[in-house]
Short mmCIF file of C-alpha atoms and ligand atoms in Angstrom, two decimals:
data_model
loop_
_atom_site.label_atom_id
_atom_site.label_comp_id
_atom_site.label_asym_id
_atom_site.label_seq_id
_atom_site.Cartn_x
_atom_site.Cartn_y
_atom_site.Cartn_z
CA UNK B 1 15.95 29.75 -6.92
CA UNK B 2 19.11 30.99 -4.75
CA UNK B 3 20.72 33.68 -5.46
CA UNK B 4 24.26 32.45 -5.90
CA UNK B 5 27.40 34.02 -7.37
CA UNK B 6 29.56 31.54 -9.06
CA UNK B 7 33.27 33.00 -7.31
CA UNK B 8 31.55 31.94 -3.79
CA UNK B 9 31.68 28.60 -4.53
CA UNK B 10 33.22 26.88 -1.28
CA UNK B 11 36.27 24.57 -1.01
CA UNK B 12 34.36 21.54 -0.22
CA UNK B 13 37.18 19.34 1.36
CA UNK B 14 40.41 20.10 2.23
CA UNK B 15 43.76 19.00 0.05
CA UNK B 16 44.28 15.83 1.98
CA UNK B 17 40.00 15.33 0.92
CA UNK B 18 39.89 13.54 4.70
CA UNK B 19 38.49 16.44 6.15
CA UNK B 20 34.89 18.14 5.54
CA UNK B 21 34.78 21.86 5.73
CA UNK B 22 31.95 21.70 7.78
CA UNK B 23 27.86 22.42 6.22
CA UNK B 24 27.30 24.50 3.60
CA UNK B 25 25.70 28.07 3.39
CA UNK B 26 22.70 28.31 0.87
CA UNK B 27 23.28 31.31 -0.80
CA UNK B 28 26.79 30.73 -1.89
CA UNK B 29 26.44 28.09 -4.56
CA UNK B 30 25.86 28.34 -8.36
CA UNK B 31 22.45 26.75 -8.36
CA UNK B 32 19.31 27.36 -9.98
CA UNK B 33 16.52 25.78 -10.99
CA UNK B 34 15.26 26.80 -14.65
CA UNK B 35 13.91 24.52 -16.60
CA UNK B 36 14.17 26.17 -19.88
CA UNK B 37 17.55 24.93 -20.35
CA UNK B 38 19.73 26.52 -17.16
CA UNK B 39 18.98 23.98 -14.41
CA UNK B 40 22.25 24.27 -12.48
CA UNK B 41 22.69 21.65 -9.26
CA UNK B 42 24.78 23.05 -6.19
CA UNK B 43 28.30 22.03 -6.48
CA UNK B 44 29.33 18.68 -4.83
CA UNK B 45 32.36 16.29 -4.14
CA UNK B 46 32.06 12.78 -4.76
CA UNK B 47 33.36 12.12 -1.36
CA UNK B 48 30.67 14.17 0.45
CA UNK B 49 27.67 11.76 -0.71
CA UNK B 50 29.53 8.77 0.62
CA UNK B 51 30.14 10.97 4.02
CA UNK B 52 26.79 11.92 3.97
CA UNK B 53 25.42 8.26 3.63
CA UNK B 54 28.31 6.53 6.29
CA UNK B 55 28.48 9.16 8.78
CA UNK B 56 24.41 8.89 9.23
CA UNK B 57 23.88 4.89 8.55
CA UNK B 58 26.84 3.99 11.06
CA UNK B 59 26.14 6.33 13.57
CA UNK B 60 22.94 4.87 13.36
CA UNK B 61 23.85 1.47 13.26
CA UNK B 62 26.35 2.28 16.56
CA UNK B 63 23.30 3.74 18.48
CA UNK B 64 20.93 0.80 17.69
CA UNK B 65 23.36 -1.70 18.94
CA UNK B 66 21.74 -1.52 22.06
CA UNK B 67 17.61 -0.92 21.33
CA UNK B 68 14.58 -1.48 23.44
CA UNK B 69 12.37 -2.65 20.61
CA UNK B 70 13.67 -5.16 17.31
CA UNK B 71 10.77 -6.07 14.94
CA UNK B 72 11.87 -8.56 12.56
CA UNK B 73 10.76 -8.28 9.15
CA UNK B 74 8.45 -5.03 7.42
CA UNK B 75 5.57 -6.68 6.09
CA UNK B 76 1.78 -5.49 7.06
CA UNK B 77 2.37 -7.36 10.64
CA UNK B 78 5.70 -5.88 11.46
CA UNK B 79 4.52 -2.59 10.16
CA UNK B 80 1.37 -2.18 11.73
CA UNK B 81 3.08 -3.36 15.17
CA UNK B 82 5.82 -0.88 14.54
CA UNK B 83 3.54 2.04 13.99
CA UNK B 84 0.98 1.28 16.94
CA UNK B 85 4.32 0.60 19.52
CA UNK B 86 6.17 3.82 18.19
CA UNK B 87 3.50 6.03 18.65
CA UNK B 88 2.30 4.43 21.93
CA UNK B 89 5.54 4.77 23.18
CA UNK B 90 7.73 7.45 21.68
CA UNK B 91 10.30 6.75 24.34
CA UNK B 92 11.38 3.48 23.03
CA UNK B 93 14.10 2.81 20.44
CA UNK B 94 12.58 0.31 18.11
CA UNK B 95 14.71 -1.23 15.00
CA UNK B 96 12.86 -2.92 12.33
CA UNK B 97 15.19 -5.12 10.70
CA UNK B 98 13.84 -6.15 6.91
CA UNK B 99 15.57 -8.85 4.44
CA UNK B 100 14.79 -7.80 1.51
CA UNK B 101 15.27 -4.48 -0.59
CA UNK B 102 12.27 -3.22 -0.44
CA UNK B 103 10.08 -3.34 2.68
CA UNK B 104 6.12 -4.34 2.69
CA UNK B 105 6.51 -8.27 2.65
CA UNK B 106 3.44 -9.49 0.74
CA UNK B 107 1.13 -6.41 1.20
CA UNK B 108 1.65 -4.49 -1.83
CA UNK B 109 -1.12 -6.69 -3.61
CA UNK B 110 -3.98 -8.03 -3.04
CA UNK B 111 -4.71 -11.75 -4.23
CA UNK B 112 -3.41 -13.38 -7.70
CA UNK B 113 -1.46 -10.08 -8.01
CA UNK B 114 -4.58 -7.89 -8.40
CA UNK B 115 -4.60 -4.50 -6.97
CA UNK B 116 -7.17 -4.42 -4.84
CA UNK B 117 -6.83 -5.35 -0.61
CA UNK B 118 -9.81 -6.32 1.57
CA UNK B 119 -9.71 -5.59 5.50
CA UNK B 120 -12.19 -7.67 7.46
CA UNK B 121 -14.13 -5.33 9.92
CA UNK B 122 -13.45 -3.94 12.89
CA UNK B 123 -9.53 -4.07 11.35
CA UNK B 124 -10.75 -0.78 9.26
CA UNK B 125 -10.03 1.33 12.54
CA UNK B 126 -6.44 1.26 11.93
CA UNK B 127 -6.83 2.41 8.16
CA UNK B 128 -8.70 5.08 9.57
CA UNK B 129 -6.12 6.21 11.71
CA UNK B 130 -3.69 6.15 9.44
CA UNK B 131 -5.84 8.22 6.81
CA UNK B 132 -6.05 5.37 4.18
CA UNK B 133 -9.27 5.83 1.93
CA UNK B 134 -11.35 2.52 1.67
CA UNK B 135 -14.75 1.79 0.59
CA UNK B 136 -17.18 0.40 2.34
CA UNK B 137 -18.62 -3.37 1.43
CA UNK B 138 -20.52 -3.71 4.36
CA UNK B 139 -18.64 -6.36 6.57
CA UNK B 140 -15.06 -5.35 4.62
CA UNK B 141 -13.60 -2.83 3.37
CA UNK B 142 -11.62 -2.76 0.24
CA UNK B 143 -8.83 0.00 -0.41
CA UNK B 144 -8.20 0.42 -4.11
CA UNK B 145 -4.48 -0.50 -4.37
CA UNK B 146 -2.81 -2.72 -1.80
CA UNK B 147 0.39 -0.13 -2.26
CA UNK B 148 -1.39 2.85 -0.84
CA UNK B 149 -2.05 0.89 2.90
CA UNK B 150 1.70 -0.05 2.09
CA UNK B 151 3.02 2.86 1.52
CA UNK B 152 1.03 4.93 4.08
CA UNK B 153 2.24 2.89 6.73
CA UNK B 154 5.90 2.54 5.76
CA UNK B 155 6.00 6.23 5.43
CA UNK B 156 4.22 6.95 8.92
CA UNK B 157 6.46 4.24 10.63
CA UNK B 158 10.00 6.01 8.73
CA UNK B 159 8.68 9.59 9.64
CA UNK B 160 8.83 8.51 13.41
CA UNK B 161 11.93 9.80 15.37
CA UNK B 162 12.03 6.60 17.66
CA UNK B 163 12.13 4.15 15.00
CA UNK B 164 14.92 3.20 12.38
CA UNK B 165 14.77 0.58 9.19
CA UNK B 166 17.34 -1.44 8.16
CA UNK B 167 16.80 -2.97 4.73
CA UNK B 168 18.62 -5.48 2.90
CA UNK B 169 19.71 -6.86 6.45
CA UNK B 170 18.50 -10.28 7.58
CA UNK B 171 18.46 -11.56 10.67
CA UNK B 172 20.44 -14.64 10.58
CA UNK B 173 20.15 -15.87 14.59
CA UNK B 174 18.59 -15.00 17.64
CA UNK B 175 20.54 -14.04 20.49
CA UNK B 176 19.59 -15.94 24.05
CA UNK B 177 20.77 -15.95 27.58
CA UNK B 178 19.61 -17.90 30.90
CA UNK B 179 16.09 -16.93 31.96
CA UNK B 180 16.38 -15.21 35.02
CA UNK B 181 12.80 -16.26 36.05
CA UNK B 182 13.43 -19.75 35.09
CA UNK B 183 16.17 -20.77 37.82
CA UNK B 184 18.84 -21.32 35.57
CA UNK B 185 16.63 -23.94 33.26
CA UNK B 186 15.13 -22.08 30.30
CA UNK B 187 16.88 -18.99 28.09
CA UNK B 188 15.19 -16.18 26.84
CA UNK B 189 15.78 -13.84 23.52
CA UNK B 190 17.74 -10.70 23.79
CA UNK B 191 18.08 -9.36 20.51
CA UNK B 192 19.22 -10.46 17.25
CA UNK B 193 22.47 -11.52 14.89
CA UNK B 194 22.27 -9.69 11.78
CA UNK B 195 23.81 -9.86 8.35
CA UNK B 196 23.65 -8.23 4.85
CA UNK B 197 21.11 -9.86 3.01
CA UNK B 198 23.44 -10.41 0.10
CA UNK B 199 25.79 -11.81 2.55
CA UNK B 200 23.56 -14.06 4.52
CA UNK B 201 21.98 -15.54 0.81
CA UNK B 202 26.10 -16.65 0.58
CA UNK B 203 27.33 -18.46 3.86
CA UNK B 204 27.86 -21.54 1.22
CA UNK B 205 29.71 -20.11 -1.25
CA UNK B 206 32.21 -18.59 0.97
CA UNK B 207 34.68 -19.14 4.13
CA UNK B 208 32.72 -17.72 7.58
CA UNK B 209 31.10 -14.54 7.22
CA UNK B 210 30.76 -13.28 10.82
CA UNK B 211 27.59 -11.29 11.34
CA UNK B 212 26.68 -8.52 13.54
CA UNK B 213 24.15 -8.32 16.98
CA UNK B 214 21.76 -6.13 17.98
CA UNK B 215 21.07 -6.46 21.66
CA UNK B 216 17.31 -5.41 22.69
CA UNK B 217 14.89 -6.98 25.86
CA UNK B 218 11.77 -7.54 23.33
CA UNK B 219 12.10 -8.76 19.99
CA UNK B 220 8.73 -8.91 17.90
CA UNK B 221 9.02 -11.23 15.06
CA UNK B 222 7.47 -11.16 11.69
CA UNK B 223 8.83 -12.70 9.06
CA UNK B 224 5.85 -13.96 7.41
CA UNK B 225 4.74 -17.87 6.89
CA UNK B 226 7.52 -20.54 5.14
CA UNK B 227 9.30 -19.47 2.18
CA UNK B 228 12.78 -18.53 1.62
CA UNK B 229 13.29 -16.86 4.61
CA UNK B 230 9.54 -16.72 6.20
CA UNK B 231 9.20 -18.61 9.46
CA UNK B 232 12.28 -17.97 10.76
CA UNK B 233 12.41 -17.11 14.48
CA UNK B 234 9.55 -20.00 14.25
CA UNK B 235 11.98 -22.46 12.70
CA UNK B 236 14.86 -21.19 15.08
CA UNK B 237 13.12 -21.93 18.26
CA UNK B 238 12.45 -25.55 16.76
CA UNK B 239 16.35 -25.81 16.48
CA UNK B 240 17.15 -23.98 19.90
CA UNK B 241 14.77 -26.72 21.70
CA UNK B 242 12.50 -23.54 22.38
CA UNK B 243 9.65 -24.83 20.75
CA UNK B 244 8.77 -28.94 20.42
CA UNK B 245 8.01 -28.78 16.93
CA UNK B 246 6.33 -26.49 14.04
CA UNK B 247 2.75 -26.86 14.13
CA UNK B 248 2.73 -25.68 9.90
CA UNK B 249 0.27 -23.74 8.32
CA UNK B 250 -3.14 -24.94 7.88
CA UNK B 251 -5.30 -24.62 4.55
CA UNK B 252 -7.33 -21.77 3.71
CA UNK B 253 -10.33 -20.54 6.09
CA UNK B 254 -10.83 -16.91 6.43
CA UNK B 255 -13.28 -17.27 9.29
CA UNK B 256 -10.98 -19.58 11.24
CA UNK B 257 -7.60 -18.19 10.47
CA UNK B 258 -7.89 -14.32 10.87
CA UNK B 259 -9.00 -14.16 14.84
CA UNK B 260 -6.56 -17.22 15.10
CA UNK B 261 -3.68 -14.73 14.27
CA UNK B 262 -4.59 -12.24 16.34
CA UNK B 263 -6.06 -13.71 19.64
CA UNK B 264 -2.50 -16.42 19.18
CA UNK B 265 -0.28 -13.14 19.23
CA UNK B 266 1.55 -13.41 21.86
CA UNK B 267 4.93 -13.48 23.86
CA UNK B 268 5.97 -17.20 22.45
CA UNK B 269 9.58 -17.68 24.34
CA UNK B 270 10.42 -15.08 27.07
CA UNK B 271 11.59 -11.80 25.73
CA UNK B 272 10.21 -13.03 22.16
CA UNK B 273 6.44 -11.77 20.56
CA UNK B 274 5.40 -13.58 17.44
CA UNK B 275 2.58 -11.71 14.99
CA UNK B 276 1.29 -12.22 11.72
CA UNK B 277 1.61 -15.28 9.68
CA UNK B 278 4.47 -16.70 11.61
CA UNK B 279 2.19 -17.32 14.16
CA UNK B 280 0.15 -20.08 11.78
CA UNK B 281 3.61 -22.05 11.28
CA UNK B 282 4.06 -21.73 15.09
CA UNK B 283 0.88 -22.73 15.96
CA UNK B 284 -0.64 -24.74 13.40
CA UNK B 285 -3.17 -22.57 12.28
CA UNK B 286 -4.92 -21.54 8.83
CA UNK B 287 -3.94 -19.31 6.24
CA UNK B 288 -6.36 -16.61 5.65
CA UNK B 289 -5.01 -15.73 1.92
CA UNK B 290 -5.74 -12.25 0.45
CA UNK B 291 -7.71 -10.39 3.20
CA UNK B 292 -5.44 -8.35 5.80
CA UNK B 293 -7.13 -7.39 8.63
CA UNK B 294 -5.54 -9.89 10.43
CA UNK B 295 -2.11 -8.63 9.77
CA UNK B 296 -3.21 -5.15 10.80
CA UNK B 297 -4.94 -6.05 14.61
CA UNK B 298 -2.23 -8.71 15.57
CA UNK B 299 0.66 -6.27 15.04
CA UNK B 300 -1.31 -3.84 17.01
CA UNK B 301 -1.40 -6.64 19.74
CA UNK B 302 1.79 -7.66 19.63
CA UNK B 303 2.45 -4.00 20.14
CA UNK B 304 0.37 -3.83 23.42
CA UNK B 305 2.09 -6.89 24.11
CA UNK B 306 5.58 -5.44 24.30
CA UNK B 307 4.19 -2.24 26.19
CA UNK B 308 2.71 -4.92 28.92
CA UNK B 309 6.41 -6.35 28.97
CA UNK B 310 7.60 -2.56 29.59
CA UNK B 311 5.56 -1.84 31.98
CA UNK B 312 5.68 -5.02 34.05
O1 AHZ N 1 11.34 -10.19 3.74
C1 AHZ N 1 10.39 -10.66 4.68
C2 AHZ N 1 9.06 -9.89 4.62
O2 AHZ N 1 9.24 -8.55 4.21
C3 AHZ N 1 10.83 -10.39 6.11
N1 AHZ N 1 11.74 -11.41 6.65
C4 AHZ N 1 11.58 -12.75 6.62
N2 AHZ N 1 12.60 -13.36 7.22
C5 AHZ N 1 13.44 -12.40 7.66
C6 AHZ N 1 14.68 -12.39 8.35
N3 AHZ N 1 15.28 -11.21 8.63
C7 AHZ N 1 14.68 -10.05 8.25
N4 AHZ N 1 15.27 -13.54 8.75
C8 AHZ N 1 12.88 -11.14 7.30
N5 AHZ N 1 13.49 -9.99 7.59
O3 AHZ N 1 9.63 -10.44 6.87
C9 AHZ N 1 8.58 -9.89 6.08
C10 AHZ N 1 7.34 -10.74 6.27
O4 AHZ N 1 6.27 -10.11 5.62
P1 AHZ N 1 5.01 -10.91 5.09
O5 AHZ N 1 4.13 -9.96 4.37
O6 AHZ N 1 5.45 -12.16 4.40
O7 AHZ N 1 4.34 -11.43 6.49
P2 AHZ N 1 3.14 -10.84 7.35
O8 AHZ N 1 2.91 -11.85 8.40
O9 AHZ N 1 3.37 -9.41 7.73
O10 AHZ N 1 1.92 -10.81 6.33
C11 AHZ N 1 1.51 -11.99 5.72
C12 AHZ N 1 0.32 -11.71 4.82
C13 AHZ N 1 -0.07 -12.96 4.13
S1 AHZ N 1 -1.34 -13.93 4.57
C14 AHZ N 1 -1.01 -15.05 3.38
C15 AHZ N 1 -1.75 -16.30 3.17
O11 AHZ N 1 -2.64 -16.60 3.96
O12 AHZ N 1 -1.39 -16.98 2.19
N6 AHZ N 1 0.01 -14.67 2.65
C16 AHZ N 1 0.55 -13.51 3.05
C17 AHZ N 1 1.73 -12.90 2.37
#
């Protein structure tokens, strides 16, 4: 509870409203928090929330025009790979850049929408480090709610000062230039066109919406295997003549399909790392259904795979 006076009450904004008045003291609002009927919020101008908000989110945007690090897509690949890289390397700027709303992908179930999610072993290192509870089956582990891997992650990865999230942005294109090392033949990635979601889910309903770039040496893509927008940097090096053709996802074989994922992780056009189940559209391989181990070790490699680019 503050101790506020009521006549202290700041101006918040000045008469034109364009200009703040700069932070605000505690100890000078009317605020208090009593919940037997005399809960009273600090006082606040509309206009400050929206400041608040478009001061931080473009300032944020303007710095990560130009990152080291964009990870397409937040499911259990992109977030595992963005938690191992950020913490390996807390001098890179990494930008996760997530279609939809609400970040996780396909992780925050198990299979058949049941609660439960099973990690193959030796995969149940990284739920260790992260301080996920599991219990033990022997050669798996199961942790009780797919959510709680989810959102132990996602938090870790937003708590990181080196790494930003953009939700409810898609990436619509992939930027590429000439290939240095290729004498003038092949191209290689160097960062990403963005949109809005909303506004990407409309390019034909309305005249040219012009998107937005992020420029960055290593992109790590993750976007998950075909769906509405899955496989895309997979499908986009088809079109670009990067990549012959899409080798599709196989049927179901746990065995086969998890170290398939992780051992194919890998830099797949210069400047661009593939992981998770992208890589079984790229390559051809199986789907491994409800167990997530994989998902877990091949963002950790594509991880070490963008520190080898670093550091080469
Ligand atoms: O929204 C997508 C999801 O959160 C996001 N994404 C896809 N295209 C994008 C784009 N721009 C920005 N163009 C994009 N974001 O990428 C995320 C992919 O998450 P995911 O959980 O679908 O993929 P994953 O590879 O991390 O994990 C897959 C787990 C498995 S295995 C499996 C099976 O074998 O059937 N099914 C799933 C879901």
């Amino acid at each position: 509870i503050y101790n506020t006076q009521r006549d202290q009450v700041p101006q918040l904004l000045d008469k034109s409203g364009l200009k703040d008045t700069g932070p605000l003291v505690s100890g000078t609002y009317d605020c208090k928090e009593d919940y037997n009927g005399d809960y009273r919020f600090a006082p606040i101008e509309e206009a400050q929330v929206s400041r608040a908000m478009i001061k931080r989110y473009f300032n944020m945007m303007y710095e990560r025009a130009i990152s080291d690090v964009v990870i397409i897509g937040a499911g259990s690949a992109g977030l595992s790979c963005a938690y191992h890289l950020a913490t390996s390397r807390p001098d890179l700027k990494i930008t996760i850049i997530e279609a939809n709303v609400a970040p996780g992908g396909g992780a925050w179930l198990g299979g058949q929408l049941m609660t439960p999610m099973v990690v193959r072993k030796p995969a149940d290192r990284f739920l260790t480090e992260l301080g996920v509870p599991f219990e033990d089956e022997g050669a798996f582990v199961v942790v009780r709610h797919a959510a709680l891997f989810t959102s132990t992650v996602l938090s870790r990865v937003l708590a990181l000062p080196n790494v930003v999230l953009m939700n409810a942005t898609a990436v619509e294109d992939l930027i590429v230039r000439p290939d240095p090392t290729s004498q003038g033949q092949g191209q290689r990635v160097a960062g990403v066109v963005t949109n809005w979601t909303l506004v990407a889910l409309n390019h034909d309903t309305q005249s040219c919406m012009d998107p937005n770039v992020i420029t960055a040496p290593v992109v790590i893509t993750a976007t998950g295997h075909d769906g509405p927008m899955g496989a895309f940097s997979a499908k986009r090096l088809v079109s670009m003549g990067l990549l012959k053709e899409l080798g599709n996802m196989r049927g179901l074989d746990m065995n086969r399909a998890e170290p398939a994922i992780v051992n194919g992780t890998r830099e797949v056009a210069p400047g661009l790392i593939m992981t998770g189940m992208e890589l079984s559209e790229h390559d051809g391989s199986n789907r491994m259904g409800p167990t997530f181990g994989a998902m877990m070790a091949s963002g950790i490699k594509a991880a070490r795979e963008a520190i080898r680019i670093f550091e080469t």
